[in-house]
Every structure is written in C-alpha cells, then in structure tokens.
PDB file of C-alpha atoms in Angstrom:
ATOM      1  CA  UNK B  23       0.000   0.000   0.000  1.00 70.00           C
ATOM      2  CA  UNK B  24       1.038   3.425  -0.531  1.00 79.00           C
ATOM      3  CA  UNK B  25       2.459   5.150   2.653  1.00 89.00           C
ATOM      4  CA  UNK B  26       4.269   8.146   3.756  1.00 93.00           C
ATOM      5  CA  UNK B  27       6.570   7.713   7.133  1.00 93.00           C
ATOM      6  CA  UNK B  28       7.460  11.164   9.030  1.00 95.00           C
ATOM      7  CA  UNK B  29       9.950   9.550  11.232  1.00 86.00           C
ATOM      8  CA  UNK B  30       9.598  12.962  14.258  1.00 86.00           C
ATOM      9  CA  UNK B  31       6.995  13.413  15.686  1.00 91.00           C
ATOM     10  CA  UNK B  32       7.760  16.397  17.839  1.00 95.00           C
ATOM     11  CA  UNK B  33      10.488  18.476  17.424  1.00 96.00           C
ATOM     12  CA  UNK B  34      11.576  21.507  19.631  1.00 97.00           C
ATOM     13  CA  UNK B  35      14.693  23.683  19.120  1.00 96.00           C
ATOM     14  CA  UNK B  36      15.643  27.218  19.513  1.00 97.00           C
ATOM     15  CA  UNK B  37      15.607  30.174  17.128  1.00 96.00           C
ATOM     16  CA  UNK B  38      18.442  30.552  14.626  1.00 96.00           C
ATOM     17  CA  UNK B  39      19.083  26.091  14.736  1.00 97.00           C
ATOM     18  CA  UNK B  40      19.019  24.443  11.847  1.00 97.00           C
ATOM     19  CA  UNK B  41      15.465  22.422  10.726  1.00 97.00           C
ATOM     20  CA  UNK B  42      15.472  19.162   8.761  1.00 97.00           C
ATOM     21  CA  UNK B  43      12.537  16.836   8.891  1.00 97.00           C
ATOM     22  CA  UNK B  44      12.312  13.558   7.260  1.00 96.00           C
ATOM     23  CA  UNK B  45      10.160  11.948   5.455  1.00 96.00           C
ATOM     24  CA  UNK B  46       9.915   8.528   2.992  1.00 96.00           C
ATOM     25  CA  UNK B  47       7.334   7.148   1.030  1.00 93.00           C
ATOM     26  CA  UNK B  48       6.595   3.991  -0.019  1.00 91.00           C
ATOM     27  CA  UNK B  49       5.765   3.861  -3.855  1.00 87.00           C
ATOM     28  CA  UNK B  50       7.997   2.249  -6.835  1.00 81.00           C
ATOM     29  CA  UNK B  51       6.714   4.793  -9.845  1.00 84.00           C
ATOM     30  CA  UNK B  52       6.851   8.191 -10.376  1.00 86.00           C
ATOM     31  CA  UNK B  53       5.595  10.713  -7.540  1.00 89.00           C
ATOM     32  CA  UNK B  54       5.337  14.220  -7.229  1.00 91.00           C
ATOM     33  CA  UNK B  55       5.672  15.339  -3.531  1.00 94.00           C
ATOM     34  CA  UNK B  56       4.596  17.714  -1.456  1.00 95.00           C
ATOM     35  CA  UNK B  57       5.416  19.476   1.988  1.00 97.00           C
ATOM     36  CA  UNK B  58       2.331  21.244   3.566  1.00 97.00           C
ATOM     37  CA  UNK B  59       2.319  23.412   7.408  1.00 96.00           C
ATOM     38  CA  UNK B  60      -0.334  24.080   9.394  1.00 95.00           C
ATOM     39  CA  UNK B  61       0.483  27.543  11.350  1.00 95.00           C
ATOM     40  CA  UNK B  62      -1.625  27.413  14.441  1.00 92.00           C
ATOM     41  CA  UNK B  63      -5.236  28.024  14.401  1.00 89.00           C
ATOM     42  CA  UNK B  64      -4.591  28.238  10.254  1.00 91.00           C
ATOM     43  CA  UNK B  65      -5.431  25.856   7.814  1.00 91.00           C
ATOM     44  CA  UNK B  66      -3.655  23.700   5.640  1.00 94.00           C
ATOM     45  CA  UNK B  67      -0.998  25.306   3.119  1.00 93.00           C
ATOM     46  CA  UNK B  68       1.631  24.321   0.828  1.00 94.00           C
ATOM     47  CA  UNK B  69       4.776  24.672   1.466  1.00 96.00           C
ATOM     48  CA  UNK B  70       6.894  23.716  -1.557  1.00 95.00           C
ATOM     49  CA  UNK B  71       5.846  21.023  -4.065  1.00 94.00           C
ATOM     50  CA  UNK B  72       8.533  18.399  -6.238  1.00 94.00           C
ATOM     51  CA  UNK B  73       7.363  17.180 -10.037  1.00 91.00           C
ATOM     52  CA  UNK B  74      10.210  16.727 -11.687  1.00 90.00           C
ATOM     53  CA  UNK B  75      13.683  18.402 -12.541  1.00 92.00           C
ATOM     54  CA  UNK B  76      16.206  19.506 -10.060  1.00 94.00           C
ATOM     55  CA  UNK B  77      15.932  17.129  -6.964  1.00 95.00           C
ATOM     56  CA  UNK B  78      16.076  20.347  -4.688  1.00 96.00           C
ATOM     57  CA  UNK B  79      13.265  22.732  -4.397  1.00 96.00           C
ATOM     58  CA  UNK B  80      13.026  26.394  -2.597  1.00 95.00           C
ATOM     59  CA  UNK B  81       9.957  27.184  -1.145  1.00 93.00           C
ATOM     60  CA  UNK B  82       7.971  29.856   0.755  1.00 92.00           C
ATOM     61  CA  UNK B  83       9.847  31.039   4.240  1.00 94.00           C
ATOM     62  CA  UNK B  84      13.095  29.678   2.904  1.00 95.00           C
ATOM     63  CA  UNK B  85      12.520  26.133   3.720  1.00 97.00           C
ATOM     64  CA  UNK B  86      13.886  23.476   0.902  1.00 97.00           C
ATOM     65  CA  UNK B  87      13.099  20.079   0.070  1.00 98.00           C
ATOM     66  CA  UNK B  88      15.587  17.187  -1.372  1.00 97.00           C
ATOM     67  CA  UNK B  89      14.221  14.422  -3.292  1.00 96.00           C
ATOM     68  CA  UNK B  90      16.162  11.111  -3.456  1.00 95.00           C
ATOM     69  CA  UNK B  91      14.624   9.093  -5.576  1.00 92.00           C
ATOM     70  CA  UNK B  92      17.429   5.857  -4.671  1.00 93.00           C
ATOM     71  CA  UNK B  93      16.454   6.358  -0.939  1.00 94.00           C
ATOM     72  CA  UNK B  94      12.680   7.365  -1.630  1.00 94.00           C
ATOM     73  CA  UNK B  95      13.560  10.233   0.769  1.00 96.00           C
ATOM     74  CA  UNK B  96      11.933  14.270   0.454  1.00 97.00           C
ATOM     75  CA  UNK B  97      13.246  15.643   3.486  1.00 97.00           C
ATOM     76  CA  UNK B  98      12.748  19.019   4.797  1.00 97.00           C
ATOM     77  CA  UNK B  99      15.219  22.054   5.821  1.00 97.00           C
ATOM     78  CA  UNK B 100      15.856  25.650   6.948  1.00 97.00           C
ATOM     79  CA  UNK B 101      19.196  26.767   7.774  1.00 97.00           C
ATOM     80  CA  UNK B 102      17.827  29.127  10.718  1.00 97.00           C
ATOM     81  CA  UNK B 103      14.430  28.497  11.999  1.00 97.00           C
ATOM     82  CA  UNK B 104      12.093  31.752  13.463  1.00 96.00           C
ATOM     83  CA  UNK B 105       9.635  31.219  16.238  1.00 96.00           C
ATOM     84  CA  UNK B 106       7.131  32.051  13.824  1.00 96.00           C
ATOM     85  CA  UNK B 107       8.095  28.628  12.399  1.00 97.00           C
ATOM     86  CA  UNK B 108       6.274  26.725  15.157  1.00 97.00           C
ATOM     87  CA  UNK B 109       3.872  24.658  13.325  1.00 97.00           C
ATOM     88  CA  UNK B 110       2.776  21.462  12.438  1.00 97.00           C
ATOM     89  CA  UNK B 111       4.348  19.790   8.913  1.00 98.00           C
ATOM     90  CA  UNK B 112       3.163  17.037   6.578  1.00 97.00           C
ATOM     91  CA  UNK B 113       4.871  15.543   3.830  1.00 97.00           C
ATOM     92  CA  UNK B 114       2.567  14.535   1.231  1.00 95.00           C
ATOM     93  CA  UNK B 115       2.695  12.255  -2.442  1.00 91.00           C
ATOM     94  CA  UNK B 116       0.784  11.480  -5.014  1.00 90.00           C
ATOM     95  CA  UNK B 117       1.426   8.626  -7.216  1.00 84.00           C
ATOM     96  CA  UNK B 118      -1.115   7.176 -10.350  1.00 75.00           C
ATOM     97  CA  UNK B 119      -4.170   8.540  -9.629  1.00 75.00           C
ATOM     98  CA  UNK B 120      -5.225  11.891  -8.033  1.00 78.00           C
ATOM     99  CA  UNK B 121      -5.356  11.911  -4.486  1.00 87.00           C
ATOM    100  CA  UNK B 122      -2.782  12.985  -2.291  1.00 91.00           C
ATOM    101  CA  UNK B 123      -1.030  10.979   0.226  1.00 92.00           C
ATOM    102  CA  UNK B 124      -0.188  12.403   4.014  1.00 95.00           C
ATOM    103  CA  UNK B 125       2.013  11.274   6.181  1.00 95.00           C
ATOM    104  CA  UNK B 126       1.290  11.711  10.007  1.00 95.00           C
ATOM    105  CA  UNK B 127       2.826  15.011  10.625  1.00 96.00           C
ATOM    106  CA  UNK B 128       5.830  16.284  12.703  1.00 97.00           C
ATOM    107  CA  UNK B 129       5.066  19.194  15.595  1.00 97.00           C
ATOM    108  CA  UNK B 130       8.048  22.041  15.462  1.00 97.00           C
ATOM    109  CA  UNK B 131       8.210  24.430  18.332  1.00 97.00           C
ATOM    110  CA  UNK B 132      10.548  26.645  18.150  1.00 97.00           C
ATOM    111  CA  UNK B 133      11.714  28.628  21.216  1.00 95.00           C
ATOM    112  CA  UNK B 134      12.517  32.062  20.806  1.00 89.00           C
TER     113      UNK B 134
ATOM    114  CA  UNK U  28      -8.240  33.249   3.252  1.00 53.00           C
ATOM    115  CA  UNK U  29      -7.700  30.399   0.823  1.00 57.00           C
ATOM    116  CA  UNK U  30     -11.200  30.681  -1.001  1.00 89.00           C
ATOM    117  CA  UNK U  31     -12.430  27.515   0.164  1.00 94.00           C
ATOM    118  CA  UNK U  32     -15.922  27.416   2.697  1.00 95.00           C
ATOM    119  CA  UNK U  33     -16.732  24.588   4.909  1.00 97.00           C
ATOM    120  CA  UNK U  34     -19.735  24.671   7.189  1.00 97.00           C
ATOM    121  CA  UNK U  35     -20.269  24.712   9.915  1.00 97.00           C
ATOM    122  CA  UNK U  36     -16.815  24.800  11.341  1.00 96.00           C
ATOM    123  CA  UNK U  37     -18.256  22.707  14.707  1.00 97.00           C
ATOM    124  CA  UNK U  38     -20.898  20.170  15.047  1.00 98.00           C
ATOM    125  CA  UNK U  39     -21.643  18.400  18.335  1.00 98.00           C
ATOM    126  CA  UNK U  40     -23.921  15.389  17.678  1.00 98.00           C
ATOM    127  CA  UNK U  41     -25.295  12.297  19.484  1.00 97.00           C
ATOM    128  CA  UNK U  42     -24.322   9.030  18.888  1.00 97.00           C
ATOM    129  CA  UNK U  43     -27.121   7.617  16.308  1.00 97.00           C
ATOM    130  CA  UNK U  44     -27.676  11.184  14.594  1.00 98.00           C
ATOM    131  CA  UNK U  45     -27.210  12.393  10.657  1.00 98.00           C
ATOM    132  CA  UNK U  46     -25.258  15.319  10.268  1.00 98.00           C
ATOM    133  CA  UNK U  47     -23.910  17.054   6.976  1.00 98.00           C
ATOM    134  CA  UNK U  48     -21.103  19.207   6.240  1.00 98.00           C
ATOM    135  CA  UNK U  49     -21.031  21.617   3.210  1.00 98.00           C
ATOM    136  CA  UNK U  50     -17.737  22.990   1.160  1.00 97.00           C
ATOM    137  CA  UNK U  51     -17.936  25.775  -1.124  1.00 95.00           C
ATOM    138  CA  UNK U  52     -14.491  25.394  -3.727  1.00 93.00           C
ATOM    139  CA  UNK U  53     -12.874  27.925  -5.119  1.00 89.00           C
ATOM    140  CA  UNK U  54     -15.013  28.824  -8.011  1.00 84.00           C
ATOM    141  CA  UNK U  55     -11.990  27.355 -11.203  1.00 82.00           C
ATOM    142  CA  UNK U  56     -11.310  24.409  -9.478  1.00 87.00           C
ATOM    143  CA  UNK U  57     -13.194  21.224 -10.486  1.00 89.00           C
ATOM    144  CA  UNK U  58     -11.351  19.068  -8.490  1.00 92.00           C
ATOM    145  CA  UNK U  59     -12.294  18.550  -5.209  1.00 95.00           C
ATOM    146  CA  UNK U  60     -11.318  16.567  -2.276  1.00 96.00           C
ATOM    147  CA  UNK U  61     -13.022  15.630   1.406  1.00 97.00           C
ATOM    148  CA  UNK U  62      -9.819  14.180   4.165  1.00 97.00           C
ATOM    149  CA  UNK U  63     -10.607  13.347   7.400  1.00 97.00           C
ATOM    150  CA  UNK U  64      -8.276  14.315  10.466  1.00 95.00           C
ATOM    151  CA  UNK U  65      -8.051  13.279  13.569  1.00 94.00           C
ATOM    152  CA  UNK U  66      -5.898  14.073  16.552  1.00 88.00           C
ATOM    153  CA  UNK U  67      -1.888  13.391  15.939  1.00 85.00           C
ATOM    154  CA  UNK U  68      -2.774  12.386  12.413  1.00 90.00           C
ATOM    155  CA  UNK U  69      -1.808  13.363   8.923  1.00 93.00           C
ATOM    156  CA  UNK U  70      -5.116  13.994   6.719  1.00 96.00           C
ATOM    157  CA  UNK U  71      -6.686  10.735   5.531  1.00 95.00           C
ATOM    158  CA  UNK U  72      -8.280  10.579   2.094  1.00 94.00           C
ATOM    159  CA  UNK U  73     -12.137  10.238   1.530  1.00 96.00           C
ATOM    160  CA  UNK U  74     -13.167  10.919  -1.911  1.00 95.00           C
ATOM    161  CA  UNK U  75     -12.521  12.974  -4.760  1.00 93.00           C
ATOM    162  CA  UNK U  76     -14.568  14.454  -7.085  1.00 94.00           C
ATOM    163  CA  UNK U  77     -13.918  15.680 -10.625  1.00 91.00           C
ATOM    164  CA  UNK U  78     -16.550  18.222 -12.304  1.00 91.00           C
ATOM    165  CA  UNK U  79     -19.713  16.273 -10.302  1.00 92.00           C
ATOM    166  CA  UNK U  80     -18.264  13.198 -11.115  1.00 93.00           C
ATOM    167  CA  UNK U  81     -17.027  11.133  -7.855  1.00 93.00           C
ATOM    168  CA  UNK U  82     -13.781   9.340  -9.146  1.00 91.00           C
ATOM    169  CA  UNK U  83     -12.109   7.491  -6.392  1.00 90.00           C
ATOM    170  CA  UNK U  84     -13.869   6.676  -2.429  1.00 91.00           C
ATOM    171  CA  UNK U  85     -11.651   5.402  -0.068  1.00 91.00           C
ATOM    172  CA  UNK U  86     -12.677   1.546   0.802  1.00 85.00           C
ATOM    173  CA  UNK U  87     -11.787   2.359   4.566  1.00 79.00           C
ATOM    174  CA  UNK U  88     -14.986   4.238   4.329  1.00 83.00           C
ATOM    175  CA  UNK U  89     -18.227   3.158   6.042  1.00 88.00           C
ATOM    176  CA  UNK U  90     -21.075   2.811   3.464  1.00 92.00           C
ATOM    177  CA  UNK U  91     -22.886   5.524   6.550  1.00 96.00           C
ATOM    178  CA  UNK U  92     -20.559   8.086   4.397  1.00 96.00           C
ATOM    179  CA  UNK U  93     -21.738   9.446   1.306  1.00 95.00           C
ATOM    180  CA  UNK U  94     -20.511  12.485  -0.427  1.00 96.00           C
ATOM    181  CA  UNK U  95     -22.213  14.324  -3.344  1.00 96.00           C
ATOM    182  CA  UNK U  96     -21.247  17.244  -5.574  1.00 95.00           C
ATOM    183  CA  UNK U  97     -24.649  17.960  -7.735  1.00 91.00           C
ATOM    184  CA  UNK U  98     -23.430  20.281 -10.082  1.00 86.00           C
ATOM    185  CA  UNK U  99     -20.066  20.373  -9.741  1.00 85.00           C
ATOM    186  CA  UNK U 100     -19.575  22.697  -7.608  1.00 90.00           C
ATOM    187  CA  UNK U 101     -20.515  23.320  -3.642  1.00 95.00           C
ATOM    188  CA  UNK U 102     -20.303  19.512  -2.083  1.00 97.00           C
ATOM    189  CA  UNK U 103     -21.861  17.919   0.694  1.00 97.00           C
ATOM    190  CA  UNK U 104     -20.212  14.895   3.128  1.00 97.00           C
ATOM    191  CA  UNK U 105     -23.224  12.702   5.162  1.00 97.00           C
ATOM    192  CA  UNK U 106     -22.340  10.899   7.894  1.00 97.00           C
ATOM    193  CA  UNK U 107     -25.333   8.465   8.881  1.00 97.00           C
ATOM    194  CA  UNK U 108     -26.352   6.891  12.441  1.00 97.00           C
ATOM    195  CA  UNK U 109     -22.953   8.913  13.602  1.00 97.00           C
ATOM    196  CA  UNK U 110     -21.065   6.913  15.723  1.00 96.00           C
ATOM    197  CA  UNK U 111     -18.025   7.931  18.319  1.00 96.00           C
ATOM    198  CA  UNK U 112     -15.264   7.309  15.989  1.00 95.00           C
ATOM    199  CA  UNK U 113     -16.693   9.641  13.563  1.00 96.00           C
ATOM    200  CA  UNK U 114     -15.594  12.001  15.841  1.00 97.00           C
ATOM    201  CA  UNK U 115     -12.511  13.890  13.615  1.00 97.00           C
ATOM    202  CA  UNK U 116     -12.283  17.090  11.863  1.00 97.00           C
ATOM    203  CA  UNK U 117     -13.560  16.877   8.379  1.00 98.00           C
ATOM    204  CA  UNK U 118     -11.346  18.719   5.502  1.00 97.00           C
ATOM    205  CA  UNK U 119     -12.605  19.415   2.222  1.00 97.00           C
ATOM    206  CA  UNK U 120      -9.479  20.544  -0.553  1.00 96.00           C
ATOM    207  CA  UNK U 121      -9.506  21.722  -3.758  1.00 93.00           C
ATOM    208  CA  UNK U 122      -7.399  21.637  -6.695  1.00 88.00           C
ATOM    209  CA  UNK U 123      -7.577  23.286 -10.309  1.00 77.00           C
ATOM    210  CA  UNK U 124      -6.630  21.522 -13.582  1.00 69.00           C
ATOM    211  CA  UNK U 125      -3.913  19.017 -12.146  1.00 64.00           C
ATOM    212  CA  UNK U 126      -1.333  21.552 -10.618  1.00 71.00           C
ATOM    213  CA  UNK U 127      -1.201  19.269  -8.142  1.00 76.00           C
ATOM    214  CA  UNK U 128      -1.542  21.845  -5.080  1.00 85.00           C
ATOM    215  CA  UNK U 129      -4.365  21.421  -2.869  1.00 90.00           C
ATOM    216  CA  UNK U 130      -6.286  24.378  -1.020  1.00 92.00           C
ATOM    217  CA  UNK U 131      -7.555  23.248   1.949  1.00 94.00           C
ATOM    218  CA  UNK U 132     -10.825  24.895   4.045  1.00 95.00           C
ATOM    219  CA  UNK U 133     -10.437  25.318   7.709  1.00 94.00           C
ATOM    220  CA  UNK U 134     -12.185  22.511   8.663  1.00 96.00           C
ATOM    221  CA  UNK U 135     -15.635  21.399  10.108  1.00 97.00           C
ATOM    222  CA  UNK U 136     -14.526  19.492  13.707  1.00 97.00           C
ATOM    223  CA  UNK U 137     -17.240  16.839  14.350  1.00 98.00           C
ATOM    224  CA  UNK U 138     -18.080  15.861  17.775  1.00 98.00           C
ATOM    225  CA  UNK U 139     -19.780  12.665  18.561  1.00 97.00           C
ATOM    226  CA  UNK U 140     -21.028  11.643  21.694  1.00 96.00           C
TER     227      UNK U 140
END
C-alpha cells in the first residue's frame, strides 16, 4: 500500500538552529511530492511542491526540500528556523491517480 | 483566506444522529477533495470528485458516508447513524486543472457523543 513515514513526531529547538525533517514514502513509480504546514489556528498550506527536474526545491519562508529518488527520501530544511516557524508539517505524495497521500505530521516548536 | 468554505466549522452530535457538512471550492477548481483528520494524524483521504463526477472513495470508508457534488460545484459529506469514531475534523481541498496543489478549508470538527 502506498504510505508516507514522518519519522519525528515532535520536534523543539531554539531560534536561529538548523530544521530538517524527514520523510519517505513507499511507492515504486513516479511521484510528485509535497510538503504542507499548518500555522496554528490556520489551515492547511503548501509549502513547496517536487514534479520533476532539479531534486532540490526552494519554497515559501526559505525552507527546501531534497528528493532522493534511490532512498525514496523528500526531506525538509531551513538553515535558521524563526519562532514564527512553530507549526505542524506534513509531507505529502501522489502517485497514479489523483489523491494525495499524508504522512502523520511532525510538531516544530521553536523557542525564541 | 484560501477561497475555500466549509460549514459549519463545529458540530456536536449524538451518537445515532445524521449530520452534513457543506464545502464551497474555489469557483476554477473542479477538483475537489473531502480528508478526514483526527488528533496526531496526517489527513486521511475520503473521496474525490472531478466536475460532479465522484472518481475514487476510499474503501476504509463506512457505506454511513456518502458524499455528493450535484453540479459540480458546492459539495456535501453525510455521515449516517454517527457513531463515536466519527468524531474527527472533516477537511474538504480543492485543486484546479492538475497543478497538483491542494487548497484546503479550515475545517468542520465533528463531535460525537
């Protein structure tokens, strides 16, 4: 079955440390994957998405996602995390087909 | 405010009840999605609807569940004889063309009890 493992859970660190999140999914074909945050009280929003091309994306905030295709890995970083990072992230693929696959989610607080 | 309306944003309900949640998309996108989410959980997938067409139900989901999207736009998720598990905040998405980005609602939280 498709899947998407998160491997943390909860994550807390200070201002100005460096973020990475992971995340692997369990699919043999082509994916296109996703990283979305929920922001406290906010809904759902994306954070940077991965079709195809270079294997590292930018996104919004100046987070940036790898894909490794040989370790079916998408893992999430920023350099220097803000306290206005605190939020709840979910990596995300979708294989054949058109829905979009979650994974459980990772809580980041950040303490100022 | 991403453009997409879900309503209402809380229902409390007793075991045994119907209740119905509505989204309102953003008016271009004909794709649209319902995810369920409960506590410490990444969303899990419902349905999906193209245009009014529904395209793909999850087979984790109870035959109480049915989802509709008359004219391909506003849909509606029924939950029948609710029970406590149903308890879970209810997502609907949508997505235009296949740009693969979905825009999420805030949410209706269902209680059960």
């Amino acid at each position: 079955a498709q899947s998407v493992s998160q491997h943390n859970h909860h994550v807390i660190l200070s201002e100005a440390a460096s973020l990475e999140l992971g995340c692997n999914y369990s699919y043999g074909g082509t994916v296109n994957l996703f990283w979305y945050v929920q922001y406290p009280g906010q809904h759902l929003q994306l954070l940077l998405k991965y079709f195809s091309g270079d294997p590292l994306v930018k996104g919004i905030k100046g987070f940036e996602a790898e894909f490794i295709k040989s370790k079916f890995s998408f893992n999430l970083r920023k350099p220097s995390v803000q306290w206005s990072d605190t939020a709840e992230y979910f990596c995300a693929f979708k294989a054949a087909g058109n829905k979009l696959t979650f994974g459980g989610g990772t809580r980041v607080l950040v303490k100022p | 405010d991403t453009g997409v309306s879900q309503d209402p944003r809380h229902k409390i309900t007793k075991r045994g009840q119907n209740v119905t949640f509505r989204c309102d998309p953003i008016s271009e996108h004909n794709r649209l999605y319902w995810y369920r989410q409960t506590l410490g959980q990444g969303p899990e997938f419902l349905t999906y609807f193209q245009n009014e067409a529904q395209l793909e139900k999850s087979r984790l989901l109870s035959d109480r569940f049915s989802a509709e999207r008359p004219k391909g736009s506003f849909s509606t998720l029924e939950i029948q004889r609710t029970e406590q598990g149903d308890s879970a905040m209810y997502l609907c998405a949508t997505m235009t063309a296949n740009t693969g980005e979905l825009f999420f609602g805030e949410g209706s939280r269902l209680t059960v009890l």
